[in-house]
Coordinates of C-alpha atoms and ligand atoms in Angstrom, one line a residue:
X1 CA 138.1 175.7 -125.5
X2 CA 136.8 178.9 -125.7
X3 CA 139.1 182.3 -123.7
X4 CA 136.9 183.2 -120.9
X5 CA 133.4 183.6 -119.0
X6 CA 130.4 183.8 -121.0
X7 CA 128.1 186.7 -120.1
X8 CA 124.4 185.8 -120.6
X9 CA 122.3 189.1 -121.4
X10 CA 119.0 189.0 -120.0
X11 CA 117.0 190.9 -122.6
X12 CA 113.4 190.3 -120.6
X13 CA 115.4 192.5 -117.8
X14 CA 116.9 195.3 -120.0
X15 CA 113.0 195.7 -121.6
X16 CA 112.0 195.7 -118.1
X17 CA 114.6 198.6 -116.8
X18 CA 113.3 200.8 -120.0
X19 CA 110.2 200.2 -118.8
X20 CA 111.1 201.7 -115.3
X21 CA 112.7 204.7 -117.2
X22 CA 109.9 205.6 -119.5
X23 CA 107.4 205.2 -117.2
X24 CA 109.6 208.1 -114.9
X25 CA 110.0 210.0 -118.0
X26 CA 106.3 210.2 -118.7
X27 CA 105.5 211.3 -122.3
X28 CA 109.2 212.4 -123.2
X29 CA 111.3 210.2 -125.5
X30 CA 114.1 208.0 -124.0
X31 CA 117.7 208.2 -125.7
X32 CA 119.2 205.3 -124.4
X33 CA 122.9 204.6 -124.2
X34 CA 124.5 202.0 -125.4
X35 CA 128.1 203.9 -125.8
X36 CA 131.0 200.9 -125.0
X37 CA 129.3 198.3 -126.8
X38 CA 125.8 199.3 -124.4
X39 CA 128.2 199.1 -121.2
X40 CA 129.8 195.5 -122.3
X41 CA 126.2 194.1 -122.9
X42 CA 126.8 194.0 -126.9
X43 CA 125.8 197.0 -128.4
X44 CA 123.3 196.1 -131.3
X45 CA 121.4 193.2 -129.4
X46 CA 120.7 195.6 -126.7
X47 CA 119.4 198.5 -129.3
X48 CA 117.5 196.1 -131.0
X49 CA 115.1 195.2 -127.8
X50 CA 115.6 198.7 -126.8
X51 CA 114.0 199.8 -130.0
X52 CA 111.5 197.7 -130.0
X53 CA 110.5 198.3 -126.6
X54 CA 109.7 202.3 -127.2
X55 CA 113.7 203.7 -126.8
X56 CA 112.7 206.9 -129.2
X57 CA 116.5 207.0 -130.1
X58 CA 120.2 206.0 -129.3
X59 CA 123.6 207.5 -128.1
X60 CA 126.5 206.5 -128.4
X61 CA 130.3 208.1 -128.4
X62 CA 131.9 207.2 -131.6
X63 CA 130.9 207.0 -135.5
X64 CA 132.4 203.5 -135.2
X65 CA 129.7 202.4 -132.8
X66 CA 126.9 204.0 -134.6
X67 CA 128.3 202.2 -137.7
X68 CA 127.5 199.0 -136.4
X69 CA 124.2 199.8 -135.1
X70 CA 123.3 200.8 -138.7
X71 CA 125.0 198.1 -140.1
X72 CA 122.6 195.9 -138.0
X73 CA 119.3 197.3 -138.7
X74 CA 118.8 200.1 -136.5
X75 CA 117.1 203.1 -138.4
X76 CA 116.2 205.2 -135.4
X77 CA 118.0 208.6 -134.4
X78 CA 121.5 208.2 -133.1
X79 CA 123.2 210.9 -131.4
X80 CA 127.0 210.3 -131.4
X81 CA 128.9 211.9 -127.9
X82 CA 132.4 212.2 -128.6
X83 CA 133.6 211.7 -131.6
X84 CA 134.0 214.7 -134.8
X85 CA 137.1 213.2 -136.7
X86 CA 134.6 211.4 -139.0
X87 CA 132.3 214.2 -140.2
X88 CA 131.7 212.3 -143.4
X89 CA 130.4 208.9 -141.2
X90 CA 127.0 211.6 -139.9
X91 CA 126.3 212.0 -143.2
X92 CA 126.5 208.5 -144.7
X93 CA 125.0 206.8 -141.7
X94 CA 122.4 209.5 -141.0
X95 CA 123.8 210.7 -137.1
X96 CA 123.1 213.8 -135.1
X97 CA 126.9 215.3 -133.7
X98 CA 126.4 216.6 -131.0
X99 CA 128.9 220.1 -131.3
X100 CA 130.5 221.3 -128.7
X101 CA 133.2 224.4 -129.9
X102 CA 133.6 226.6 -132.6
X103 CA 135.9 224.6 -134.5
X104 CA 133.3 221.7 -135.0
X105 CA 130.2 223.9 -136.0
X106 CA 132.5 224.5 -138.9
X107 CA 133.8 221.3 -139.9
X108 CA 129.9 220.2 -139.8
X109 CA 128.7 223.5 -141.8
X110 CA 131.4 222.8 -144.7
X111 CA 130.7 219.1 -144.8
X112 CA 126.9 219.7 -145.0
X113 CA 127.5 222.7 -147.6
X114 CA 129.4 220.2 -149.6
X115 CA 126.8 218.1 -150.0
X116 CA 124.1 220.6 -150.5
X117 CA 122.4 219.3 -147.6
X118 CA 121.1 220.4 -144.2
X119 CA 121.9 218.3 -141.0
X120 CA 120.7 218.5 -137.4
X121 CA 122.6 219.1 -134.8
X122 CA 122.6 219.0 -130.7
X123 CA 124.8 221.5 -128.9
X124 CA 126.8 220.9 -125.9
X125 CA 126.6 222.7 -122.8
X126 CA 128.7 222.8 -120.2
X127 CA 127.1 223.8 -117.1
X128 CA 129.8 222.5 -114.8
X129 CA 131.2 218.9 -115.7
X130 CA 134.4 220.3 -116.8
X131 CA 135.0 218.7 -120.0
X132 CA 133.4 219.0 -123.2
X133 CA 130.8 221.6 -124.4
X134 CA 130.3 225.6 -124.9
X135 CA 130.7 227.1 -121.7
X136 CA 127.6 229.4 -120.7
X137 CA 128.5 232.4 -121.5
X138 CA 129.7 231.3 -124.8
X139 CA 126.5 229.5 -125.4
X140 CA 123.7 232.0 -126.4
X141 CA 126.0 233.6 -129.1
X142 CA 127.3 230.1 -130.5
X143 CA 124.1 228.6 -131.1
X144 CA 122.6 232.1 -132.8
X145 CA 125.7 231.5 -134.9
X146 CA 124.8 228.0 -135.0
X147 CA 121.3 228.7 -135.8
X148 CA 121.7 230.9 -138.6
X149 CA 124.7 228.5 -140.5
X150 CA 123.7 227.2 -143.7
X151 CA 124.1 223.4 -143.7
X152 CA 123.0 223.3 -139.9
X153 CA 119.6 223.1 -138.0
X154 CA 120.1 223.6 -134.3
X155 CA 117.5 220.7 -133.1
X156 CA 118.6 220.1 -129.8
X157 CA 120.5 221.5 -126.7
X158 CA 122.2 219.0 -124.2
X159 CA 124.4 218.9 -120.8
X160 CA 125.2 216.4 -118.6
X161 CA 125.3 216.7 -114.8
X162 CA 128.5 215.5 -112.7
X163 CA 127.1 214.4 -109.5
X164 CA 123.4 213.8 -110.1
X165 CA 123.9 210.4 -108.2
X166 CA 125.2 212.1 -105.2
X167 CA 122.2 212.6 -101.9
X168 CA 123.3 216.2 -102.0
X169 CA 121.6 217.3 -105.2
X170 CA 122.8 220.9 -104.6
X171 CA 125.3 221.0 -107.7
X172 CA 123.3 219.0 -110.0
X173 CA 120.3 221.5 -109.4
X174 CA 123.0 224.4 -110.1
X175 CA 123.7 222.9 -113.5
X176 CA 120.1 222.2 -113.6
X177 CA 119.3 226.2 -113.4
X178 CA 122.5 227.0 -115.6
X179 CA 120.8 225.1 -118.2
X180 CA 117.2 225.9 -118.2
X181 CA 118.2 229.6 -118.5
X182 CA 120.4 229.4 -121.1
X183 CA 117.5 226.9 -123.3
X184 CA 114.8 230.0 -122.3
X185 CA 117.5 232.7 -123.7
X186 CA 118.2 230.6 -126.6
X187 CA 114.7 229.8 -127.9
X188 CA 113.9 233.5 -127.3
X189 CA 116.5 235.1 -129.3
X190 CA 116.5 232.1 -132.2
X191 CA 112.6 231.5 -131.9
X192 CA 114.0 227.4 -132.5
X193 CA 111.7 225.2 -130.6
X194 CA 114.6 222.6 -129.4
X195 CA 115.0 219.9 -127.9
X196 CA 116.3 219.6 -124.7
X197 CA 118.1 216.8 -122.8
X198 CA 120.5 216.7 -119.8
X199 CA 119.3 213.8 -117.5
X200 CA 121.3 210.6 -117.3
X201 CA 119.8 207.8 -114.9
X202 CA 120.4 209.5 -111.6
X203 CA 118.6 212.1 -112.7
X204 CA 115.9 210.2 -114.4
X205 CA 115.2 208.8 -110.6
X206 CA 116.1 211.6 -108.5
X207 CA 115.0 215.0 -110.3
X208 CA 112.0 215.4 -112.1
X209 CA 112.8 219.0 -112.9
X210 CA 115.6 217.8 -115.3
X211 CA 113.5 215.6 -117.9
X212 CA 113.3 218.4 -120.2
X213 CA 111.9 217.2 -123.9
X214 CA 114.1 213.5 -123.6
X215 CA 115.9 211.8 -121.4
X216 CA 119.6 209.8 -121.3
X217 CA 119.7 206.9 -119.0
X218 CA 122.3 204.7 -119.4
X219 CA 123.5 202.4 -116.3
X220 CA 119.6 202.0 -115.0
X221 CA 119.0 200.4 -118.6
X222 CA 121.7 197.8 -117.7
X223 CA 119.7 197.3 -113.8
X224 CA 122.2 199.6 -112.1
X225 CA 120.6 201.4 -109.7
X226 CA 122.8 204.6 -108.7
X227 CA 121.6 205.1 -105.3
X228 CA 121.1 202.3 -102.3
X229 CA 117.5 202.0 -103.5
X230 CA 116.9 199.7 -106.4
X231 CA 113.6 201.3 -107.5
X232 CA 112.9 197.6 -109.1
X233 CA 115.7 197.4 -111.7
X234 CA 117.2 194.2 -112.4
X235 CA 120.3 193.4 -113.6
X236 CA 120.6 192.2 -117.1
X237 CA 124.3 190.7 -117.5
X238 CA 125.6 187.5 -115.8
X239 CA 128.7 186.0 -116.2
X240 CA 129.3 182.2 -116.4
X241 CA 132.5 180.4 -116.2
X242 CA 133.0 176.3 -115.1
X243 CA 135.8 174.5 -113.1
X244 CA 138.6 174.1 -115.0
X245 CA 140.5 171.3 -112.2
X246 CA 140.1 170.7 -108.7
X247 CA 143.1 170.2 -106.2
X248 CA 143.8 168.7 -103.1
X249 CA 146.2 170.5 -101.4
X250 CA 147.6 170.0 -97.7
X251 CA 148.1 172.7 -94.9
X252 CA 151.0 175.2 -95.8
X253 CA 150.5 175.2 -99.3
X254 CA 150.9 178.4 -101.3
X255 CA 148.2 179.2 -104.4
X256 CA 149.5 181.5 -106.9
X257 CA 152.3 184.2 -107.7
X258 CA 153.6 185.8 -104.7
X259 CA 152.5 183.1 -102.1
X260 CA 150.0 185.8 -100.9
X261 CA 147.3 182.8 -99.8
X262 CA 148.7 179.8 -97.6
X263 CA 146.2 177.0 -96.9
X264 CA 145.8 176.8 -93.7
X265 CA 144.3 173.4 -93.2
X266 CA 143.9 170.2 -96.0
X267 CA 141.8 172.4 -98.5
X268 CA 140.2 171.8 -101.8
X269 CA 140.9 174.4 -104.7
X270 CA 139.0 175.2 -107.9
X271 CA 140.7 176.9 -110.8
X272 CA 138.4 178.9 -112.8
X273 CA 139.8 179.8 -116.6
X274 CA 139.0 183.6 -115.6
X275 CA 141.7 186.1 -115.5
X276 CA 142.5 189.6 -115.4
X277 CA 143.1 189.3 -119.2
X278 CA 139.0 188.6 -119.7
X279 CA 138.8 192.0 -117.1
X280 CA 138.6 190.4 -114.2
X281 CA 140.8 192.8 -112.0
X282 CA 143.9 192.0 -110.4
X283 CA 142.7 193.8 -107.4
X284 CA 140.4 190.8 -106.5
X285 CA 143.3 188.5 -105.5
X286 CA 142.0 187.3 -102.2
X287 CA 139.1 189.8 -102.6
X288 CA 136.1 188.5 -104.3
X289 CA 133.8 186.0 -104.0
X290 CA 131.9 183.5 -106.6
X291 CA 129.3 181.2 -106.6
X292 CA 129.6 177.9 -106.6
X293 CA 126.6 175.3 -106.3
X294 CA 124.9 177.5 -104.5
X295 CA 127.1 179.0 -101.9
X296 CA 129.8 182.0 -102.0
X297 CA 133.1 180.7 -102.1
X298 CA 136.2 182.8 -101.5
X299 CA 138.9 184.0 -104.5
X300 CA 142.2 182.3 -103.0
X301 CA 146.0 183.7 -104.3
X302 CA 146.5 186.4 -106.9
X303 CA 144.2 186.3 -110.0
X304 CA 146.0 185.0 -112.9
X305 CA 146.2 186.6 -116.0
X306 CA 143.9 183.3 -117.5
X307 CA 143.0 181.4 -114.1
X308 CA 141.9 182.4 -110.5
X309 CA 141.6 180.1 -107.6
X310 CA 139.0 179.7 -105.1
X311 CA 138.4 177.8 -101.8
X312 CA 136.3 175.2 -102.3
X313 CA 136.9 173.2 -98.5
X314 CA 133.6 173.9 -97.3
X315 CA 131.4 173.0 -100.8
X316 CA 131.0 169.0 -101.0
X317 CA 131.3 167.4 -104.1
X318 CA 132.6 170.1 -106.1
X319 CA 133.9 168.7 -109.8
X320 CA 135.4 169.9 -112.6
X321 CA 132.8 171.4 -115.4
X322 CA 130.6 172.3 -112.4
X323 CA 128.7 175.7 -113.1
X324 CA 131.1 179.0 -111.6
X325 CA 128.9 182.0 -111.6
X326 CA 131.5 185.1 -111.5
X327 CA 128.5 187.6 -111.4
X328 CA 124.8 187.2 -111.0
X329 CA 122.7 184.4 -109.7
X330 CA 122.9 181.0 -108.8
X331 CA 120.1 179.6 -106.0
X332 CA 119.5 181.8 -103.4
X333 CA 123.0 184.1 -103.8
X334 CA 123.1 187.0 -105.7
X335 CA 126.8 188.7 -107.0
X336 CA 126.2 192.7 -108.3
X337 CA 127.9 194.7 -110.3
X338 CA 127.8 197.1 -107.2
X339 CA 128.8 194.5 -105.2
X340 CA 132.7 193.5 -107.3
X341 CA 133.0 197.8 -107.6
X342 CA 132.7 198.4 -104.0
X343 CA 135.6 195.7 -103.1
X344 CA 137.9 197.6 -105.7
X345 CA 136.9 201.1 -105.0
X346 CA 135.2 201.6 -108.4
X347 CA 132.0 202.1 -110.1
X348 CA 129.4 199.3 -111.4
X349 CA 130.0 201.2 -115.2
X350 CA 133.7 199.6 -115.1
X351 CA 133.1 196.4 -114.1
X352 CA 130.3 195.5 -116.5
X353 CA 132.7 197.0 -119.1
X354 CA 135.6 195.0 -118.3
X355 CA 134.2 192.3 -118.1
X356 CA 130.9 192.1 -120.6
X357 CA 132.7 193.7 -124.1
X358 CA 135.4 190.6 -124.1
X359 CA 133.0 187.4 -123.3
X360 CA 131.0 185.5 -125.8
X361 CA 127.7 186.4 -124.9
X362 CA 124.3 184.7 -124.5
X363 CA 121.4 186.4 -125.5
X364 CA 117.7 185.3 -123.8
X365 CA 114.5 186.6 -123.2
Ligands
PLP1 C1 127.2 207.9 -120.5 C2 126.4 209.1 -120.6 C3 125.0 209.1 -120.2 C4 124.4 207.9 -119.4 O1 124.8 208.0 -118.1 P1 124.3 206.9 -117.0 O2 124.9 207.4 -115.7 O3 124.9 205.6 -117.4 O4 122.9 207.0 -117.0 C5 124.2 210.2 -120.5 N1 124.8 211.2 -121.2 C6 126.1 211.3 -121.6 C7 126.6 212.5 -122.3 C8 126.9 210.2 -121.3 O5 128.2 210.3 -121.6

């Protein structure tokens, strides 16, 4: 027996969500994430039917990742996030850094002067998320320096907005501004034509001002919406485990570490072979439901770290092998992404994570 759920990767619903995020971008190019193995979905399956379904290039955060995109047929642009400690891995796998202080224009400008060639590059703004990137008013004067490096060609200037899911878009238009004045003084005093990018999905739904010349969607890709309206994505990872036993116990008896559930009448219990060590969190001991033949049926006791229970009473002729879905459909219920971060206080980005980059995965159309 295998460890763990297996996540099945609708790839008909990932075309579908690019489609939904081209369409909003009009005529500019989509850049779609696929960072974290593409958000636990398996990184170069997803790029594959990205590519092939018009994604004009890819982003990710680490050589490492790109590595394996390359290494699995992908040949167009990738733009790597985060990581510089490889400067050799842009030039043997053909990435665009994206540079984001002084210290990495020059690593980048030595390592393309080594090799007598020239490589493009996309600088990082930041206009207000606080972590990486030039900060304005070092930006005009970096990217002249920049511009004029031997061994660089400035292609492209990017941000990326901190709040651009919130109903308040009054920051996000700040950053918005911050940005579009700084690419207007930047292709005046370089005379570059570059090219621009700084919306991730929220933005892609919610402000039309910040497409700029490509956009970044990530989450919406995966059927994520980041607001309460779904705007017709669908979500492409589900996550299929079985029952592993089925027990009658009486009233009064205790399920799991720390006696936290007592049955309270003769009950039926399923033990799934899910834990928190295939990222399904601790926090949804007695706080999560699955589906089971149909019907939602409650997560009983603490989750294990290779086995949760749930309450099976009220489902006849539940058996072992029967079909568990953990996430996703089965019949007429539905369990989101949205729906397991909102009973643990987080975001749909870490669940799919957690729990799509360690199952074996499915892949259909
Ligand atoms: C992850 C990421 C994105 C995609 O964000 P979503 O909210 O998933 O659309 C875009 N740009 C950068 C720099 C990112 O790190």
């Amino acid at each position: 027996m295998h460890r763990g759920p297996v996540a099945e990767i609708d790839l008909a619903a990932l075309q579908h969500n690019l489609q939904i995020m081209r369409s909003m971008a009009g005529k500019r190019d989509v850049i779609g994430v696929v960072k974290a193995d593409a958000y636990g979905h398996g990184s170069v399956e997803v790029a594959r039917r990205l590519v092939a379904a018009g994604a004009a290039g890819l982003a990710v955060a680490y050589t490492d990742e790109a590595k394996l995109l390359r290494e699995g047929g992908i040949t167009v642009p990738i733009l790597v996030f985060v990581d510089q400690e490889n400067p050799d891995d842009y030039f043997r796998y053909d990435l665009v850094p994206v540079l984001r202080d002084r210290r990495t224009v020059q690593v980048f400008s030595d390592e393309a002067r080594k090799r007598g060639m020239r490589t493009p590059v996309h600088m990082k703004i930041d206009t207000g998320m606080g972590r990486i990137g030039f900060r304005p008013e070092q930006t005009v004067e970096a990217a002249l320096e920049i511009a004029g490096m031997e061994g660089l060609r400035l292609e492209g200037l990017m941000s990326h907005f901190s709040e651009a899911d919130l109903g308040d878009g009054t920051y996000a238009r700040q950053q918005l501004r911050i940005f579009s004045d700084l690419r207007d003084a930047i292709q005046l005093r370089t005379g570059l034509r570059l090219r621009c990018h700084i919306a991730n999905s929220a933005a892609v739904l919610s402000l039309p001002d910040a497409l700029f010349d490509a956009v970044r969607p990530g989450i919406a890709l995966y059927g994520c919406s980041p607001f309460v309206e779904s705007f017709g994505l669908r979500p492409v990872l589900s996550l299929r485990s079985e029952v592993l036993a089925v027990r009658n116990l009486p009233a009064a008896t205790a399920v799991s570490y720390g006696r936290t559930f007592v049955t309270k009448r003769d009950s039926r219990i399923a033990v799934i072979p899910v834990g928190y060590a295939d990222g399904y969190n601790r926090l949804f001991s007695n706080n999560a439901e699955m589906l089971l033949k149909g019907c939602r049926v409650p997560v009983v006791g603490r989750v294990c770290m290779d086995m949760t229970m749930l309450d099976v009473t009220d489902v006849p002729n539940v058996s072992e092998g029967d079909e568990v879905m953990i996430l996703g459909r089965q019949g007429e219920e539905l369990i989101t992404a949205a729906e397991l971060a909102g009973r643990i206080n987080t975001i749909p980005y870490e669940i799919l994570t957690s729990l799509g980059t360690p199952a074996r995965k499915a892949y259909f159309n």
